[in-house]
Amino acid sequence: MSGAFWSRAGAHAESFDRLFAVLTGFSVLILLLVAGLIIGFSIRFRSGSKVTRHKVSRLVHREIEIGWIAATAIVALFFFWWTTSANLQQAGAPADAMEIHIEAKQWMWKASHPDGTRELSTLHVPAGRPVALYLNSQDVIHSFFVPAFRLKQDVVPGRTATMWFEADKPGTYPLLCAEYCGTGHSKMLGEIVVMEPGDFAAWLDSRPEGAGLIAAGRALFTSAGCSGCHAAGSAVHAPELAGLYGRQVPLADGRVVTADAAYIQDSILLPRRDIVAGYAPIMPDFADLLDEEEVAALVAYIRSLKGDTP
Ligand code: HEC
Ligand SMILES: [Cu+2]
């Protein structure tokens, strides 16, 4: 495995390292200040020394006290703002991001590319292009951890987790599972191979094309019976799914939710939980009928349906 754990790739890694260095430096400063005062006072006021002790309390003026409370509050708020905005930057993937689905299972990572290309425990991505990952687990909780990108995302069964990154330097970077997931946990290793866009396109061409997640989802949509209710001309009163992804959905109980990947997955597995306003709760529960991979295929297919093509 080439590429050291501490090697760095991507803009997020840079800002994370800067934040980490500043927080560490600041902690060391506070440590030195406190330790210095402890040592200084212990020497000055040691038993037997002839300093005047009754005046000590006057050392601390009101202004100084107000000053340090204000200063530390401002410093704390500054770090809060900095860490939060760094985290929020990670929250939503850019619209032009390349989408890759990851299935985690004991003890491997399975990746499927938009064109259906699949790979095991290795993920090839182009440099300089945002990549959005949609992660599912087939068994227990895993955690997708790429130290070089300074990114880690828990993958909980029954939920679709999302994360994104943009690698800037071609190279091979270790991929680890950072959640103890059974006896083979320490062997749940992989690699992220970042390639120049031209090399990546050539690599993709050289791979045998798989069935394709979206194509598999389209077939399932009919074979599992979804189209019976959701197809455009259906006699059943069910919502139109084209253009659903990313839309605000008003629910029967008054809440309004964003139709992200997790919402679509829940709509299939737990249809009773979020009922769309204006519809009867007649959708059957598919939790026992579909496995994780089939659900991932359906979610990918529904997400691919654009609003203008019903
Ligand atoms: C018996 C008819 C029926 C079948 C079969 C059915 N659905 Fe539904 N579905 C509905 C109805 C009615 C709603 C709206 C009420 C609700 O939210 O449960 C709905 C809601 C949804 C939603 C949320 C839509 C929105 O606008 O927020 C999704 C996603 C969905 N279904 C996907 C599927 C998939 C995938 C399948 C096949 C595995 C399927 N449905 C099978 C009737 C059905
Ligand atoms: Cu794991």
Coordinates of C-alpha atoms and ligand atoms in Angstrom, one line a residue:
M1 CA 0.0 0.0 0.0
S2 CA 1.6 3.2 -1.1
G3 CA 0.8 6.7 0.2
A4 CA 1.4 7.4 3.8
F5 CA -1.5 7.9 6.2
W6 CA -0.5 11.5 6.8
S7 CA -0.2 12.3 3.2
R8 CA -2.6 15.0 2.1
A9 CA -4.9 15.3 -0.9
G10 CA -7.7 17.7 -1.4
A11 CA -8.7 21.2 -0.3
H12 CA -10.6 20.0 2.7
A13 CA -7.5 18.3 4.1
E14 CA -5.6 21.6 3.9
S15 CA -8.2 23.6 5.8
F16 CA -8.6 20.7 8.4
D17 CA -4.8 20.7 9.0
R18 CA -4.7 24.5 9.4
L19 CA -7.5 24.3 12.0
F20 CA -5.8 21.4 13.8
A21 CA -2.5 23.2 13.9
V22 CA -4.0 26.5 15.2
L23 CA -6.1 24.6 17.9
T24 CA -3.0 22.7 19.0
G25 CA -0.8 25.8 19.1
F26 CA -3.4 27.6 21.1
S27 CA -3.7 24.8 23.6
V28 CA 0.0 24.7 24.0
L29 CA 0.0 28.5 24.7
I30 CA -2.6 28.1 27.4
L31 CA -0.7 25.1 28.8
L32 CA 2.5 27.2 29.0
L33 CA 0.7 30.1 30.6
V34 CA -1.0 28.1 33.3
A35 CA 2.1 25.9 34.0
G36 CA 4.2 29.1 34.1
L37 CA 1.9 30.7 36.7
I38 CA 1.8 27.6 38.8
I39 CA 5.6 27.3 38.9
G40 CA 6.1 31.1 39.3
F41 CA 3.6 31.4 42.2
S42 CA 4.9 28.2 43.9
I43 CA 8.4 29.7 44.0
R44 CA 7.3 33.2 45.0
F45 CA 4.9 32.2 47.7
R46 CA 6.7 29.1 48.9
S47 CA 6.6 28.6 52.7
G48 CA 9.2 30.7 54.4
S49 CA 9.6 33.3 51.6
K50 CA 9.3 36.9 52.8
V51 CA 6.8 38.3 50.3
T52 CA 3.8 40.1 51.6
R53 CA 0.8 37.9 51.2
H54 CA -2.1 40.1 52.2
K55 CA -1.8 42.3 49.2
V56 CA -2.2 39.5 46.7
S57 CA -5.9 39.9 46.2
R58 CA -5.4 43.4 45.0
L59 CA -3.4 42.2 42.1
V60 CA -6.6 41.2 40.4
H61 CA -8.5 44.3 39.4
R62 CA -12.1 44.3 38.2
E63 CA -11.0 45.6 34.7
I64 CA -8.6 42.7 34.3
E65 CA -11.2 40.2 35.3
I66 CA -13.8 41.6 32.9
G67 CA -11.1 41.7 30.2
W68 CA -10.1 38.1 30.4
I69 CA -13.7 36.8 30.6
A70 CA -14.5 38.8 27.4
A71 CA -11.3 37.8 25.7
T72 CA -11.8 34.0 26.3
A73 CA -15.4 34.3 25.3
I74 CA -14.4 35.9 22.0
V75 CA -11.7 33.3 21.4
A76 CA -14.2 30.5 22.1
L77 CA -16.8 32.0 19.7
F78 CA -14.2 32.4 17.0
F79 CA -13.2 28.8 17.2
F80 CA -16.9 27.8 17.2
W81 CA -17.5 29.8 14.0
W82 CA -14.3 28.4 12.4
T83 CA -15.0 24.7 13.1
T84 CA -18.7 25.0 12.3
S85 CA -18.1 26.6 9.0
A86 CA -15.5 24.1 8.1
N87 CA -18.0 21.3 8.9
L88 CA -20.8 23.0 7.0
Q89 CA -18.6 23.2 3.9
Q90 CA -18.7 19.4 3.9
A91 CA -22.5 19.2 4.2
G92 CA -23.7 19.4 0.7
A93 CA -22.0 18.1 -2.5
P94 CA -21.7 20.4 -5.5
A95 CA -24.3 19.8 -8.1
D96 CA -21.8 18.7 -10.7
A97 CA -20.3 16.0 -8.4
M98 CA -19.7 12.5 -9.8
E99 CA -21.9 10.0 -7.9
I100 CA -20.5 6.8 -6.6
H101 CA -22.4 4.3 -4.5
I102 CA -20.6 2.4 -1.8
E103 CA -21.8 -0.8 -0.1
A104 CA -20.1 -1.7 3.1
K105 CA -20.2 -5.3 4.4
Q106 CA -18.1 -7.4 6.6
W107 CA -15.4 -6.9 5.6
M108 CA -15.1 -5.1 2.3
W109 CA -16.1 -1.9 0.4
K110 CA -18.0 -2.4 -2.8
A111 CA -18.2 0.6 -5.2
S112 CA -20.4 1.2 -8.2
H113 CA -19.8 3.9 -10.7
P114 CA -22.5 5.8 -12.6
D115 CA -21.9 3.7 -15.7
G116 CA -22.3 0.5 -13.8
T117 CA -18.6 -0.3 -13.4
R118 CA -18.0 -2.0 -10.1
E119 CA -14.9 -2.5 -8.0
L120 CA -14.1 -4.1 -4.7
S121 CA -12.1 -2.5 -1.9
T122 CA -10.5 -0.1 -4.4
L123 CA -12.1 3.2 -5.6
H124 CA -10.8 4.9 -8.7
V125 CA -11.7 8.6 -9.0
P126 CA -10.5 11.5 -11.2
A127 CA -8.5 14.3 -9.8
G128 CA -9.9 17.8 -9.7
R129 CA -13.5 16.8 -9.8
P130 CA -16.0 16.7 -6.9
V131 CA -17.0 13.1 -6.0
A132 CA -20.2 12.5 -4.0
L133 CA -20.4 9.2 -2.2
Y134 CA -23.7 7.5 -1.2
L135 CA -22.9 4.9 1.4
N136 CA -25.0 1.9 2.7
S137 CA -24.2 -1.0 4.9
Q138 CA -25.5 -4.5 4.5
D139 CA -24.8 -5.6 8.0
V140 CA -23.3 -3.7 10.9
I141 CA -22.0 -0.1 11.4
H142 CA -18.9 0.6 9.4
S143 CA -17.0 3.9 9.0
F144 CA -15.5 5.1 5.7
F145 CA -12.2 6.7 6.6
V146 CA -9.7 8.3 4.2
P147 CA -7.0 9.9 6.4
A148 CA -5.3 11.6 3.4
F149 CA -8.6 13.5 2.7
R150 CA -9.2 14.0 6.5
L151 CA -12.6 12.6 6.0
K152 CA -14.6 10.0 8.0
Q153 CA -18.2 9.0 7.7
D154 CA -20.2 6.4 9.7
V155 CA -22.2 4.0 7.6
V156 CA -25.2 2.8 9.6
P157 CA -27.4 -0.1 8.2
G158 CA -30.8 1.2 7.0
R159 CA -29.6 4.7 6.3
T160 CA -27.9 6.3 3.3
A161 CA -25.0 8.4 4.4
T162 CA -23.5 11.0 2.0
M163 CA -20.1 12.6 1.9
W164 CA -18.1 14.3 -0.8
F165 CA -14.5 15.2 -1.6
E166 CA -12.4 16.6 -4.3
A167 CA -8.9 15.1 -4.6
D168 CA -6.3 17.4 -6.1
K169 CA -3.2 15.1 -6.4
P170 CA -3.1 11.8 -8.3
G171 CA -1.9 9.0 -6.1
T172 CA -3.0 6.1 -4.0
Y173 CA -4.4 6.7 -0.6
P174 CA -5.4 4.2 2.1
L175 CA -9.0 3.6 2.9
L176 CA -9.9 2.2 6.3
C177 CA -12.9 1.1 8.3
A178 CA -12.9 3.2 11.5
E179 CA -15.7 1.4 13.3
Y180 CA -15.0 -1.9 15.0
C181 CA -17.2 -4.2 12.9
G182 CA -16.2 -7.8 13.8
T183 CA -13.2 -10.1 13.7
G184 CA -12.2 -9.0 10.2
H185 CA -12.3 -5.3 11.0
S186 CA -8.6 -4.8 10.8
K187 CA -8.6 -6.3 7.3
M188 CA -11.3 -4.0 6.0
L189 CA -8.8 -2.0 4.1
G190 CA -8.8 -0.5 0.7
E191 CA -7.3 2.1 -1.5
I192 CA -8.5 5.3 -3.2
V193 CA -6.7 5.7 -6.5
V194 CA -6.8 9.3 -7.7
M195 CA -6.0 9.5 -11.4
E196 CA -5.6 12.3 -14.0
P197 CA -9.0 12.8 -15.7
G198 CA -7.7 11.3 -19.0
D199 CA -6.2 8.2 -17.3
F200 CA -9.5 7.8 -15.3
A201 CA -11.6 7.8 -18.5
A202 CA -9.2 5.3 -20.1
W203 CA -9.5 3.1 -16.9
L204 CA -13.3 3.3 -17.0
D205 CA -13.3 2.3 -20.7
S206 CA -11.1 -0.7 -20.0
R207 CA -13.5 -2.1 -17.4
P208 CA -16.3 -4.5 -18.2
E209 CA -19.6 -2.6 -17.8
G210 CA -21.9 -4.0 -15.0
A211 CA -25.6 -4.1 -15.1
G212 CA -25.6 -0.5 -13.8
L213 CA -27.2 0.5 -10.5
I214 CA -29.7 2.8 -12.2
A215 CA -30.7 0.2 -14.8
A216 CA -31.1 -2.4 -12.1
G217 CA -33.3 0.1 -10.2
R218 CA -35.4 0.8 -13.3
A219 CA -36.0 -3.0 -13.8
L220 CA -36.9 -3.4 -10.1
F221 CA -39.3 -0.5 -10.2
T222 CA -41.5 -2.6 -12.5
S223 CA -40.8 -6.1 -11.1
A224 CA -41.3 -5.1 -7.4
G225 CA -44.6 -3.5 -8.3
C226 CA -43.8 0.2 -7.7
S227 CA -44.9 1.2 -11.2
G228 CA -48.4 -0.2 -10.5
C229 CA -49.0 2.8 -8.3
H230 CA -46.4 5.3 -9.2
A231 CA -46.4 5.2 -13.1
A232 CA -47.9 8.2 -14.8
G233 CA -51.1 6.6 -15.9
S234 CA -51.8 4.6 -12.8
A235 CA -55.3 4.4 -11.4
V236 CA -54.0 4.5 -7.8
H237 CA -53.5 8.0 -6.3
A238 CA -49.7 8.0 -5.6
P239 CA -47.2 10.8 -6.0
E240 CA -45.2 11.4 -9.1
L241 CA -41.6 10.4 -8.5
A242 CA -39.9 12.3 -11.4
G243 CA -38.1 15.3 -10.1
L244 CA -38.7 14.2 -6.5
Y245 CA -35.0 14.2 -5.5
G246 CA -34.0 17.5 -3.8
R247 CA -37.6 18.8 -3.7
Q248 CA -39.3 20.0 -0.5
V249 CA -42.1 17.6 0.4
P250 CA -45.0 18.7 2.5
L251 CA -46.1 15.8 4.8
A252 CA -49.5 15.0 6.2
D253 CA -48.5 15.9 9.7
G254 CA -47.5 19.4 8.7
R255 CA -43.8 18.9 8.5
V256 CA -41.9 19.8 5.3
V257 CA -38.8 17.6 4.5
T258 CA -36.2 17.7 1.8
A259 CA -36.3 14.6 -0.4
D260 CA -32.7 13.5 0.0
A261 CA -31.4 10.0 -0.5
A262 CA -32.2 9.0 3.1
Y263 CA -35.8 10.3 2.8
I264 CA -36.3 8.2 -0.4
Q265 CA -34.9 5.1 1.3
D266 CA -37.1 5.6 4.3
S267 CA -40.1 6.1 2.0
I268 CA -39.5 2.6 0.7
L269 CA -38.6 0.8 3.9
L270 CA -40.7 2.7 6.4
P271 CA -43.6 4.1 4.3
R272 CA -45.8 4.7 7.4
R273 CA -43.3 7.2 8.9
D274 CA -43.5 10.1 6.5
I275 CA -46.9 10.2 4.7
V276 CA -47.0 12.8 1.9
A277 CA -49.7 15.4 2.3
G278 CA -52.8 14.6 0.3
Y279 CA -52.2 10.9 0.0
A280 CA -53.6 7.9 1.8
P281 CA -51.1 5.7 3.7
I282 CA -51.6 2.7 1.3
M283 CA -48.0 2.1 0.2
P284 CA -46.9 -1.4 1.4
D285 CA -43.8 -1.8 3.5
F286 CA -40.9 -3.2 1.5
A287 CA -38.4 -3.7 4.3
D288 CA -38.7 -7.5 4.2
L289 CA -39.0 -7.8 0.4
L290 CA -35.9 -5.9 -0.8
D291 CA -32.3 -6.3 0.3
E292 CA -29.9 -3.4 0.8
E293 CA -28.5 -3.6 -2.7
E294 CA -32.0 -3.5 -4.3
V295 CA -33.0 -0.6 -2.1
A296 CA -29.8 1.3 -3.2
A297 CA -30.6 0.6 -6.8
L298 CA -34.2 1.9 -6.4
V299 CA -32.9 5.0 -4.6
A300 CA -30.4 5.6 -7.4
Y301 CA -33.1 5.2 -10.1
I302 CA -35.5 7.5 -8.4
R303 CA -32.8 10.1 -7.9
S304 CA -32.0 9.9 -11.6
L305 CA -35.5 10.7 -12.7
K306 CA -35.5 14.4 -13.7
G307 CA -38.7 16.4 -13.4
D308 CA -39.3 17.1 -17.1
T309 CA -39.4 13.4 -18.2
P310 CA -42.4 11.9 -16.5
Ligands
HEC1 C1 -50.1 0.4 -3.4 C2 -49.5 1.5 -4.1 C3 -48.0 1.8 -4.0 C4 -47.0 0.9 -4.2 C5 -47.0 -0.5 -4.7 C6 -45.8 1.7 -4.0 N1 -46.1 2.9 -3.6 FE1 -44.8 4.4 -3.1 N2 -46.3 5.6 -2.5 C7 -47.6 5.3 -2.6 C8 -48.4 6.4 -2.0 C9 -49.9 6.4 -1.9 C10 -47.5 7.3 -1.5 C11 -47.8 8.6 -0.8 C12 -48.1 8.4 0.7 C13 -46.9 8.0 1.5 O1 -46.1 8.8 1.6 O2 -46.9 6.9 1.9 C14 -46.2 6.8 -1.8 C15 -44.9 7.4 -1.6 C16 -43.7 7.1 -2.1 C17 -42.5 7.9 -2.0 C18 -42.4 9.3 -1.4 C19 -42.9 10.2 -2.5 C20 -42.9 11.7 -2.2 O3 -43.4 12.4 -3.1 O4 -42.3 12.1 -1.2 C21 -41.5 7.1 -2.6 C22 -40.1 7.6 -2.8 C23 -42.1 5.9 -3.0 N3 -43.4 5.9 -2.7 C24 -41.4 4.9 -3.7 C25 -41.9 3.6 -4.0 C26 -41.2 2.5 -4.5 C27 -39.7 2.6 -4.8 C28 -42.0 1.5 -4.6 C29 -41.7 0.0 -5.0 C30 -40.7 -0.6 -4.2 C31 -43.3 1.9 -4.2 N4 -43.2 3.3 -3.8 C32 -44.5 1.2 -4.2 C33 -48.2 4.1 -3.2 C34 -47.5 3.0 -3.5
CU2 CU -16.1 -2.2 9.0

